Tab-separated table of C-alpha atoms and ligand atoms in Angstrom:
chain	number	residue	atom	x	y	z
X	1	MET	CA	0.178	0.211	0.019
X	2	THR	CA	1.445	3.321	-0.913
X	3	LEU	CA	-1.323	5.336	0.745
X	4	LYS	CA	-1.315	4.196	4.156
X	5	ALA	CA	-0.448	6.493	7.336
X	6	LYS	CA	3.125	8.138	7.256
X	7	GLU	CA	3.769	7.221	11.022
X	8	GLY	CA	3.062	4.605	13.244
X	9	GLU	CA	1.578	6.700	16.188
X	10	LEU	CA	-1.001	8.145	13.390
X	11	ALA	CA	-2.651	4.504	13.281
X	12	ARG	CA	-4.289	4.607	16.251
X	13	ALA	CA	-5.481	8.382	15.743
X	14	GLN	CA	-6.869	7.000	12.576
X	15	HIS	CA	-8.437	4.535	14.162
X	16	GLN	CA	-10.213	6.868	16.346
X	17	HIS	CA	-11.325	9.122	13.983
X	18	GLU	CA	-13.235	6.224	11.822
X	19	GLU	CA	-15.109	6.181	14.535
X	20	TYR	CA	-15.416	9.609	14.711
X	21	ARG	CA	-16.573	9.630	11.209
X	22	GLN	CA	-18.921	6.709	11.811
X	23	ILE	CA	-20.437	8.906	14.757
X	24	VAL	CA	-20.615	11.810	12.259
X	25	LYS	CA	-22.311	9.699	9.623
X	26	GLU	CA	-25.101	8.140	12.457
X	27	GLN	CA	-26.108	11.347	13.040
X	28	PHE	CA	-26.668	12.187	9.828
X	29	TYR	CA	-28.227	8.932	8.774
X	30	ASP	CA	-29.704	7.498	11.866
X	31	PRO	CA	-32.698	5.621	10.323
X	32	LEU	CA	-35.097	7.206	13.299
X	33	GLU	CA	-33.777	11.053	12.377
X	34	ARG	CA	-32.857	11.295	8.806
X	35	SER	CA	-32.343	14.877	8.593
X	36	VAL	CA	-29.963	16.738	10.433
X	37	PRO	CA	-31.330	20.603	11.460
X	38	GLU	CA	-29.999	23.321	9.754
X	39	PRO	CA	-27.166	24.540	11.309
X	40	LYS	CA	-29.003	27.800	12.114
X	41	ALA	CA	-32.068	26.228	12.901
X	42	ALA	CA	-33.695	28.130	16.112
X	43	THR	CA	-35.293	26.370	19.172
X	44	SER	CA	-37.124	28.315	21.761
X	45	THR	CA	-34.923	26.983	24.552
X	46	GLY	CA	-31.712	27.334	23.461
X	47	THR	CA	-30.159	24.149	24.670
X	48	ALA	CA	-29.778	20.929	22.259
X	49	PRO	CA	-32.949	19.100	21.678
X	50	GLN	CA	-32.328	15.574	21.775
X	51	SER	CA	-32.606	14.703	18.656
X	52	ASP	CA	-29.473	16.683	17.671
X	53	TYR	CA	-27.006	14.248	16.708
X	54	TYR	CA	-24.549	16.581	15.607
X	55	PHE	CA	-23.639	18.112	19.301
X	56	THR	CA	-24.336	14.498	21.081
X	57	SER	CA	-21.734	13.470	19.201
X	58	TYR	CA	-19.400	16.135	20.434
X	59	ALA	CA	-20.167	14.664	23.851
X	60	HIS	CA	-18.128	11.876	23.738
X	61	TYR	CA	-14.776	12.358	25.078
X	62	GLU	CA	-12.652	10.333	22.447
X	63	ILE	CA	-13.603	13.231	20.008
X	64	HIS	CA	-12.137	15.401	22.149
X	65	GLU	CA	-9.220	13.068	22.764
X	66	GLN	CA	-8.501	12.771	19.255
X	67	MET	CA	-8.213	16.603	18.076
X	68	LEU	CA	-6.227	17.598	21.354
X	69	LYS	CA	-3.787	14.588	20.417
X	70	ASP	CA	-3.497	16.223	16.835
X	71	ARG	CA	-0.570	18.095	17.480
X	72	VAL	CA	-0.714	20.194	14.402
X	73	ARG	CA	-3.574	21.932	14.936
X	74	THR	CA	-3.332	22.131	18.740
X	75	GLU	CA	0.132	23.196	19.090
X	76	SER	CA	-0.966	25.857	16.022
X	77	TYR	CA	-3.431	27.528	17.888
X	78	ARG	CA	-1.574	27.124	21.244
X	79	ASP	CA	1.532	28.962	19.622
X	80	PHE	CA	-0.406	31.415	18.092
X	81	MET	CA	-1.631	32.842	21.016
X	82	TYR	CA	1.237	32.359	23.543
X	83	GLU	CA	3.764	33.939	20.714
X	84	ASN	CA	1.405	37.088	20.384
X	85	LYS	CA	0.945	37.549	23.837
X	86	ASN	CA	0.935	41.381	23.259
X	87	ALA	CA	-2.623	41.014	21.068
X	88	PHE	CA	-4.621	39.291	23.793
X	89	LYS	CA	-3.292	40.875	26.841
X	90	ASP	CA	-6.279	42.683	28.513
X	91	LYS	CA	-8.706	41.194	25.700
X	92	VAL	CA	-12.194	40.550	25.522
X	93	VAL	CA	-12.345	36.537	23.456
X	94	LEU	CA	-15.127	34.524	22.609
X	95	ASP	CA	-14.481	30.738	22.225
X	96	VAL	CA	-17.044	29.763	19.594
X	97	GLY	CA	-17.304	25.956	20.441
X	98	CYS	CA	-15.375	25.614	23.279
X	99	GLY	CA	-15.331	21.863	23.443
X	100	THR	CA	-12.788	20.652	26.835
X	101	GLY	CA	-12.457	24.752	26.786
X	102	ILE	CA	-8.290	24.217	25.798
X	103	LEU	CA	-8.571	27.358	23.351
X	104	SER	CA	-9.881	29.082	25.927
X	105	MET	CA	-6.908	28.319	28.749
X	106	PHE	CA	-4.803	29.214	25.911
X	107	ALA	CA	-6.465	32.591	25.484
X	108	ALA	CA	-6.558	33.176	29.090
X	109	ARG	CA	-3.009	32.215	30.045
X	110	SER	CA	-2.239	34.471	26.954
X	111	GLY	CA	-3.580	37.213	29.146
X	112	ALA	CA	-6.748	37.948	27.967
X	113	ARG	CA	-8.880	39.732	30.574
X	114	ARG	CA	-12.168	37.724	29.734
X	115	VAL	CA	-12.659	34.428	27.797
X	116	ILE	CA	-16.244	33.391	26.948
X	117	ALA	CA	-16.456	29.560	26.104
X	118	VAL	CA	-19.948	28.706	23.893
X	119	ASP	CA	-20.855	25.287	23.321
X	120	ASN	CA	-23.935	23.482	22.646
X	121	SER	CA	-22.533	20.049	23.614
X	122	ASP	CA	-22.525	18.334	27.199
X	123	ILE	CA	-18.714	18.489	26.757
X	124	ILE	CA	-19.182	21.999	28.235
X	125	HIS	CA	-19.604	20.639	31.716
X	126	SER	CA	-16.541	18.929	31.698
X	127	ALA	CA	-15.016	22.248	30.425
X	128	ARG	CA	-16.159	23.947	33.557
X	129	LYS	CA	-14.585	21.557	35.674
X	130	ILE	CA	-11.585	21.591	33.857
X	131	ALA	CA	-11.212	25.722	34.357
X	132	LYS	CA	-11.764	24.790	37.625
X	133	GLU	CA	-9.222	22.481	38.285
X	134	ASN	CA	-6.742	24.360	36.548
X	135	GLY	CA	-7.609	27.667	38.916
X	136	PHE	CA	-9.666	29.889	36.397
X	137	ASP	CA	-12.422	31.189	37.666
X	138	GLU	CA	-15.850	32.210	36.291
X	139	GLU	CA	-15.303	36.075	35.968
X	140	GLN	CA	-12.146	35.627	33.566
X	141	LEU	CA	-13.388	32.377	31.952
X	142	THR	CA	-17.060	32.074	31.403
X	143	PHE	CA	-18.766	29.020	30.086
X	144	ILE	CA	-22.092	29.381	28.270
X	145	ARG	CA	-23.865	26.342	26.771
X	146	GLY	CA	-26.151	27.310	24.144
X	147	LYS	CA	-25.908	27.428	20.245
X	148	ILE	CA	-23.712	30.131	19.315
X	149	GLU	CA	-26.811	31.757	16.969
X	150	GLU	CA	-29.388	31.659	19.763
X	151	ILE	CA	-27.673	32.459	23.192
X	152	GLU	CA	-27.053	36.275	24.455
X	153	LEU	CA	-23.685	36.830	25.687
X	154	PRO	CA	-22.915	38.714	28.800
X	155	VAL	CA	-21.248	41.570	26.707
X	156	GLN	CA	-21.744	43.464	23.557
X	157	THR	CA	-19.120	43.102	21.549
X	158	VAL	CA	-15.481	41.126	21.897
X	159	ASP	CA	-12.336	41.870	20.521
X	160	ILE	CA	-11.087	38.215	19.384
X	161	ILE	CA	-12.981	35.365	17.974
X	162	ILE	CA	-11.224	31.769	18.547
X	163	SER	CA	-12.471	28.765	16.767
X	164	GLU	CA	-11.730	25.563	15.835
X	165	TRP	CA	-14.476	24.869	13.544
X	166	MET	CA	-12.285	22.935	10.442
X	167	GLY	CA	-13.777	19.689	9.110
X	168	TYR	CA	-13.017	17.467	6.095
X	169	PHE	CA	-12.691	19.782	2.956
X	170	LEU	CA	-12.830	22.630	5.394
X	171	LEU	CA	-16.349	23.181	4.811
X	172	PHE	CA	-17.578	19.483	5.725
X	173	GLU	CA	-20.064	19.866	9.033
X	174	ALA	CA	-20.502	23.601	8.233
X	175	MET	CA	-19.513	25.292	11.311
X	176	LEU	CA	-18.465	28.265	9.922
X	177	ASP	CA	-22.105	29.685	9.229
X	178	SER	CA	-22.148	29.733	13.006
X	179	VAL	CA	-18.485	31.230	13.554
X	180	LEU	CA	-19.333	33.697	10.960
X	181	THR	CA	-22.997	34.450	12.947
X	182	ALA	CA	-20.973	35.173	16.087
X	183	ARG	CA	-18.563	37.184	14.064
X	184	ASP	CA	-21.201	39.660	12.338
X	185	LYS	CA	-22.872	39.842	15.858
X	186	TYR	CA	-19.905	40.361	18.245
X	187	LEU	CA	-16.925	41.314	16.518
X	188	ALA	CA	-15.842	44.699	17.694
X	189	PRO	CA	-14.384	47.200	15.167
X	190	GLY	CA	-11.135	46.075	14.548
X	191	GLY	CA	-11.166	43.171	16.459
X	192	PHE	CA	-10.208	39.592	14.625
X	193	MET	CA	-10.582	36.023	14.118
X	194	ALA	CA	-7.988	33.403	14.850
X	195	PRO	CA	-7.670	31.472	12.349
X	196	SER	CA	-7.832	34.576	9.958
X	197	GLY	CA	-7.879	32.803	6.946
X	198	SER	CA	-7.992	29.098	5.248
X	199	SER	CA	-7.343	28.189	1.439
X	200	ILE	CA	-8.783	24.718	-0.112
X	201	HIS	CA	-6.262	23.382	-2.608
X	202	LEU	CA	-6.611	20.454	-5.275
X	203	THR	CA	-3.956	18.018	-6.650
X	204	LEU	CA	-3.476	14.772	-8.537
X	205	LEU	CA	-2.872	11.189	-7.471
X	206	GLU	CA	-1.088	8.222	-8.694
X	207	ASP	CA	-1.811	5.321	-6.454
X	208	GLU	CA	-2.601	1.863	-8.292
X	209	GLU	CA	-2.864	-0.146	-5.406
X	210	TYR	CA	-5.138	2.335	-3.666
X	211	TYR	CA	-7.235	2.263	-6.468
X	212	ASN	CA	-6.832	-1.667	-7.378
X	213	ASP	CA	-7.564	-1.974	-3.462
X	214	ARG	CA	-10.852	-0.323	-2.959
X	215	TYR	CA	-12.172	0.393	-6.550
X	216	THR	CA	-11.243	-2.286	-9.337
X	217	TYR	CA	-11.636	-5.126	-6.315
X	218	TRP	CA	-15.342	-5.209	-7.062
X	219	ASN	CA	-14.583	-6.091	-11.115
X	220	ASP	CA	-13.734	-9.705	-9.653
X	221	VAL	CA	-14.780	-10.750	-6.355
X	222	TYR	CA	-14.407	-14.588	-6.302
X	223	GLY	CA	-15.326	-14.813	-10.193
X	224	PHE	CA	-18.308	-12.737	-10.234
X	225	LYS	CA	-18.547	-9.046	-10.788
X	226	MET	CA	-19.998	-6.818	-7.976
X	227	LEU	CA	-19.957	-3.685	-10.467
X	228	THR	CA	-23.020	-2.593	-8.297
X	229	MET	CA	-20.658	-2.604	-5.336
X	230	ARG	CA	-18.175	-0.223	-7.307
X	231	ASP	CA	-19.642	2.112	-8.819
X	232	PRO	CA	-21.512	4.270	-5.862
X	233	LEU	CA	-17.936	4.505	-4.839
X	234	PHE	CA	-17.118	6.530	-7.634
X	235	ASN	CA	-19.505	9.119	-6.428
X	236	GLU	CA	-18.286	9.122	-2.782
X	237	ALA	CA	-15.535	11.598	-1.738
X	238	GLY	CA	-13.051	9.206	0.604
X	239	VAL	CA	-10.896	10.654	3.601
X	240	ASP	CA	-7.595	8.989	3.789
X	241	VAL	CA	-4.294	9.952	4.289
X	242	VAL	CA	-2.595	10.089	1.195
X	243	ASP	CA	1.287	9.235	0.676
X	244	GLY	CA	3.222	12.326	-0.454
X	245	SER	CA	5.042	10.720	-3.243
X	246	GLY	CA	1.778	9.396	-5.060
X	247	ILE	CA	1.064	13.292	-5.791
X	248	ILE	CA	1.842	14.118	-9.127
X	249	SER	CA	1.718	18.159	-9.450
X	250	ASP	CA	4.307	20.487	-7.780
X	251	SER	CA	1.952	22.956	-8.383
X	252	PRO	CA	-1.788	22.595	-6.754
X	253	SER	CA	-4.424	24.812	-7.772
X	254	CYS	CA	-5.701	27.085	-5.075
X	255	LEU	CA	-9.446	26.848	-5.414
X	256	ARG	CA	-10.569	29.430	-2.686
X	257	ASP	CA	-8.838	31.660	0.220
X	258	PHE	CA	-11.211	32.506	2.606
X	259	ASP	CA	-10.311	35.708	4.498
X	260	LEU	CA	-12.063	34.954	7.544
X	261	ASN	CA	-12.404	38.350	8.888
X	262	LYS	CA	-14.624	39.361	5.787
X	263	VAL	CA	-15.761	36.180	4.116
X	264	SER	CA	-19.594	35.988	4.242
X	265	SER	CA	-21.529	32.718	4.174
X	266	PRO	CA	-22.963	32.263	1.060
X	267	GLU	CA	-19.603	32.709	-0.244
X	268	LEU	CA	-19.113	29.092	0.924
X	269	ASP	CA	-20.603	27.555	-1.564
X	270	PHE	CA	-18.491	28.283	-4.743
X	271	THR	CA	-17.272	27.637	-7.865
X	272	ALA	CA	-13.636	27.901	-9.133
X	273	PRO	CA	-11.568	27.321	-12.494
X	274	PHE	CA	-8.098	25.010	-11.680
X	275	SER	CA	-5.370	23.932	-13.864
X	276	ILE	CA	-2.565	21.638	-12.758
X	277	PRO	CA	0.226	21.024	-14.454
X	278	VAL	CA	1.404	17.542	-14.159
X	279	SER	CA	5.235	16.755	-13.104
X	280	ARG	CA	5.760	13.661	-14.166
X	281	ASP	CA	4.411	10.754	-16.620
X	282	ALA	CA	2.048	9.174	-14.591
X	283	ARG	CA	-1.407	7.269	-14.321
X	284	LEU	CA	-4.104	9.940	-12.995
X	285	HIS	CA	-6.096	8.208	-10.079
X	286	ALA	CA	-7.850	10.387	-8.314
X	287	PHE	CA	-8.045	14.153	-7.434
X	288	VAL	CA	-6.915	15.204	-3.872
X	289	GLY	CA	-8.196	18.063	-1.656
X	290	TYR	CA	-6.782	19.391	1.404
X	291	PHE	CA	-6.519	22.929	3.156
X	292	ASP	CA	-4.277	25.461	4.995
X	293	ILE	CA	-5.006	27.568	7.825
X	294	ASP	CA	-3.427	30.539	9.220
X	295	PHE	CA	-3.461	32.981	12.142
X	296	ARG	CA	-2.232	36.335	11.424
X	297	GLY	CA	-4.947	38.915	13.290
X	298	GLU	CA	-6.250	41.278	11.828
X	299	SER	CA	-5.662	42.337	8.147
X	300	SER	CA	-4.546	45.656	8.643
X	301	LYS	CA	-2.741	45.396	12.126
X	302	PRO	CA	-0.932	41.746	11.525
X	303	VAL	CA	0.000	39.822	14.719
X	304	ASP	CA	4.165	39.785	15.210
X	305	HIS	CA	4.200	35.868	14.767
X	306	PRO	CA	1.665	34.899	12.276
X	307	ILE	CA	1.502	30.872	12.290
X	308	THR	CA	0.091	28.470	9.762
X	309	PHE	CA	-0.784	24.878	9.321
X	310	SER	CA	-1.474	22.977	6.051
X	311	THR	CA	-3.152	19.370	5.785
X	312	SER	CA	-1.293	18.787	2.691
X	313	ALA	CA	-0.103	15.219	1.950
X	314	ASN	CA	2.887	16.437	2.055
X	315	THR	CA	2.872	17.428	5.628
X	316	THR	CA	2.769	15.718	8.988
X	317	SER	CA	-0.501	14.295	8.797
X	318	THR	CA	-3.902	15.648	11.116
X	319	HIS	CA	-7.149	14.004	11.776
X	320	TRP	CA	-8.390	15.561	8.693
X	321	LYS	CA	-5.983	13.922	6.673
X	322	GLN	CA	-6.850	14.398	3.122
X	323	THR	CA	-9.837	13.816	0.966
X	324	ILE	CA	-9.640	11.723	-1.865
X	325	LEU	CA	-11.915	12.252	-4.967
X	326	PRO	CA	-11.419	8.913	-7.426
X	327	LEU	CA	-11.878	8.783	-11.316
X	328	ARG	CA	-14.553	6.472	-12.780
X	329	ASN	CA	-11.629	6.256	-15.600
X	330	PRO	CA	-8.146	6.711	-14.284
X	331	LEU	CA	-5.831	8.471	-17.289
X	332	THR	CA	-2.308	8.144	-18.631
X	333	LEU	CA	-1.250	11.866	-18.525
X	334	GLU	CA	2.536	12.595	-19.573
X	335	ALA	CA	4.913	15.428	-17.539
X	336	GLY	CA	3.824	18.765	-18.773
X	337	ASP	CA	-0.008	17.972	-19.288
X	338	LEU	CA	-2.021	20.278	-17.917
X	339	VAL	CA	-5.200	19.334	-16.403
X	340	GLN	CA	-7.839	22.247	-16.353
X	341	GLY	CA	-11.239	22.258	-15.153
X	342	ILE	CA	-14.000	23.441	-13.112
X	343	PHE	CA	-14.660	22.994	-9.165
X	344	THR	CA	-18.007	22.968	-7.729
X	345	CYS	CA	-18.646	22.828	-3.864
X	346	ARG	CA	-22.018	23.407	-2.216
X	347	LYS	CA	-23.747	22.307	1.131
X	348	GLY	CA	-25.751	19.015	0.793
X	349	ILE	CA	-29.033	19.690	-0.594
X	350	ASP	CA	-30.615	17.236	2.365
X	351	ASN	CA	-28.160	18.053	4.819
X	352	PRO	CA	-26.005	20.941	4.781
X	353	ARG	CA	-23.557	19.823	6.916
X	354	GLU	CA	-22.386	17.601	3.747
X	355	LEU	CA	-20.938	18.766	0.833
X	356	ASP	CA	-21.711	18.392	-2.887
X	357	LEU	CA	-18.618	18.349	-4.997
X	358	THR	CA	-18.281	18.596	-8.641
X	359	ILE	CA	-15.442	18.315	-10.930
X	360	ASP	CA	-15.625	18.956	-14.804
X	361	PHE	CA	-12.239	18.303	-16.341
X	362	TRP	CA	-10.515	17.662	-19.626
X	363	VAL	CA	-6.528	17.496	-20.365
X	364	THR	CA	-4.580	19.597	-22.400
X	365	GLU	CA	-0.649	19.578	-23.235
X	366	ALA	CA	1.142	22.159	-21.738
X	367	ASP	CA	0.494	24.888	-24.414
X	368	GLY	CA	-2.649	24.554	-22.509
X	369	GLU	CA	-4.691	24.076	-26.249
X	370	THR	CA	-4.173	21.215	-27.734
X	371	GLU	CA	-6.752	18.307	-26.158
X	372	ARG	CA	-5.279	15.224	-24.747
X	373	VAL	CA	-8.490	14.290	-23.050
X	374	LYS	CA	-11.983	15.541	-23.705
X	375	ARG	CA	-13.931	17.376	-20.991
X	376	THR	CA	-15.382	15.083	-18.579
X	377	GLY	CA	-16.891	15.207	-15.442
X	378	GLN	CA	-17.725	13.748	-11.745
X	379	THR	CA	-19.777	14.343	-9.140
X	380	TYR	CA	-18.806	13.395	-5.245
X	381	GLN	CA	-20.538	13.876	-2.124
X	382	LEU	CA	-18.542	13.594	0.897
X	383	ARG	CA	-20.540	12.397	3.880
R	1	LIG	C1	-14.480	20.661	16.597
R	1	LIG	S1	-14.754	21.010	18.071
R	1	LIG	C2	-13.363	22.262	18.862
R	1	LIG	C3	-13.597	21.820	20.266
R	1	LIG	C4	-12.434	22.847	20.968
R	1	LIG	N1	-12.375	24.111	20.454
R	1	LIG	C5	-11.099	22.025	20.828
R	1	LIG	O1	-10.610	22.987	19.895
R	1	LIG	O2	-10.493	21.164	21.274
R	1	LIG	C6	-16.075	22.251	17.796
R	1	LIG	C7	-16.964	22.355	19.120
R	1	LIG	O3	-17.892	23.344	18.532
R	1	LIG	C8	-19.342	22.988	19.143
R	1	LIG	N2	-19.925	23.899	18.066
R	1	LIG	C9	-20.752	23.468	16.899
R	1	LIG	N3	-21.069	24.104	16.654
R	1	LIG	C10	-21.843	24.924	17.507
R	1	LIG	C11	-22.745	26.101	17.318
R	1	LIG	N4	-23.501	26.762	16.702
R	1	LIG	N5	-22.889	26.465	19.032
R	1	LIG	C12	-22.612	26.284	19.737
R	1	LIG	N6	-20.921	25.127	19.879
R	1	LIG	C13	-21.072	24.650	18.677
R	1	LIG	C14	-19.201	21.774	19.172
R	1	LIG	O4	-20.522	21.178	19.807
R	1	LIG	C15	-18.108	21.248	19.221
R	1	LIG	O5	-17.832	20.682	21.154
C-alpha cells in the first residue's frame, strides 16, 4: 500500500478518527432521524434538542481526545496565542465551540481579561470542571451552554473570536457558518478572527495499489462481478491519508482563499476554475483536496508572529487527512500536461452539513490548448 498512515503513532489516531466519522455519519443517517437540523435552526429553549445528533456526538470524550492529540492542530492554536501575547493582553475573547475549553485556557494564559466559552454539547460541563481544576474563576473564563446563534453573551462585543470549526475538505460540518454569525454579531471594529484565513487546494494522485484495492477489487470478487458495489464509490469522496510520493503535481491549484475576517456564508458555496500541471509521466487515479490555515490577526494590523499549518499530503498528517475524489476512468498523463477544469462545492441539499462536490475537467498539452483528454465530469458527496 502506498496510501497509508505515514507514522506508526498515526494508526491509533486514524482508528479513532474512523469512529468519529462513524458517529458523524450516524448522526446524519440514523434511520429514526434521517434529517439533521439546519446549522442555524432555532429552538425556543436555546439548548440542544435530544434529536440533534451533531451536538450529541461532540459530548463523547474520544472525539475531544483525538482533536487534542492532533498536535499540528492544537499546537498551532497554542503557538499563535502564546507567541502573540501582546495581541491577547486585556482582551475579551469569544471561543465558539469550546469543547474541553483548551483554546479558552490558551487565551486566558495569554493574558485575555475575559474569555467567554460557548458550546452546545454536554462537553461544556467537563470544560467548566477542567477550568476549575486549573484555577480559572468564572469571571475570567465564563462558560455558556447553547448554540452561538441563539444565546446572548454577557457582553456587547468581543475583541477576538477563536474557534476550531474546520471539517474534512475544510467545510464539512458547516460549522463555519455559525462562527461567521458570531463574528457579524459580536466582533468589535478592529477585532480579529483566529484563524484569520483558510484556503482549499486541489492536486493529482497516482496510486495504483489503493485504486485497485478500493475500486478495481469489485470487478472480480471470487469470480463474480460486483459493479453494483463499485459504482456508487465513484460518487463518494473518500477521507484517507495520502502518501505524498503519489502526488504527481508540484503546483496544486488553490480553489478558494477565505479571509475569515470578511467572508460571508453564501461565499462558502463556490465554483472555481483550476489548472494543475503534471510534473511526471503517471497515471491519474484521483484528485486530492486539502486545506491550509493561517493565523495573522487583523488584516490591517497583523500580529508579530503569524502561524500557519497545512493538511496537505506532503506535511505531517492531521486528523483531517486528505479528501480523495477517485476517477471512474484513470488517465495516462505525461509530464507537462495540464489538468484543467471547474470545481464546484456546495452544501448538501438534504443535509447542509454534508458537501456536494463536482469536477468538470479536461487535459491539454503544456500549451494549454492541444486537447489530450476530452472534457468529462464527476460528482461526489462528502458525507
Ligand atoms: C471541532 S470541535 C472543537 C472543540 C475545541 N474548541 C477544541 O479545539 O478542541 C467543535 C465544537 O463546537 C461545538 N459547536 C459546533 N457548532 C456550534 C454552535 N453553533 N454553537 C455552539 N457550539 C457549537 C461542538 O459541539 C464542538 O464541541
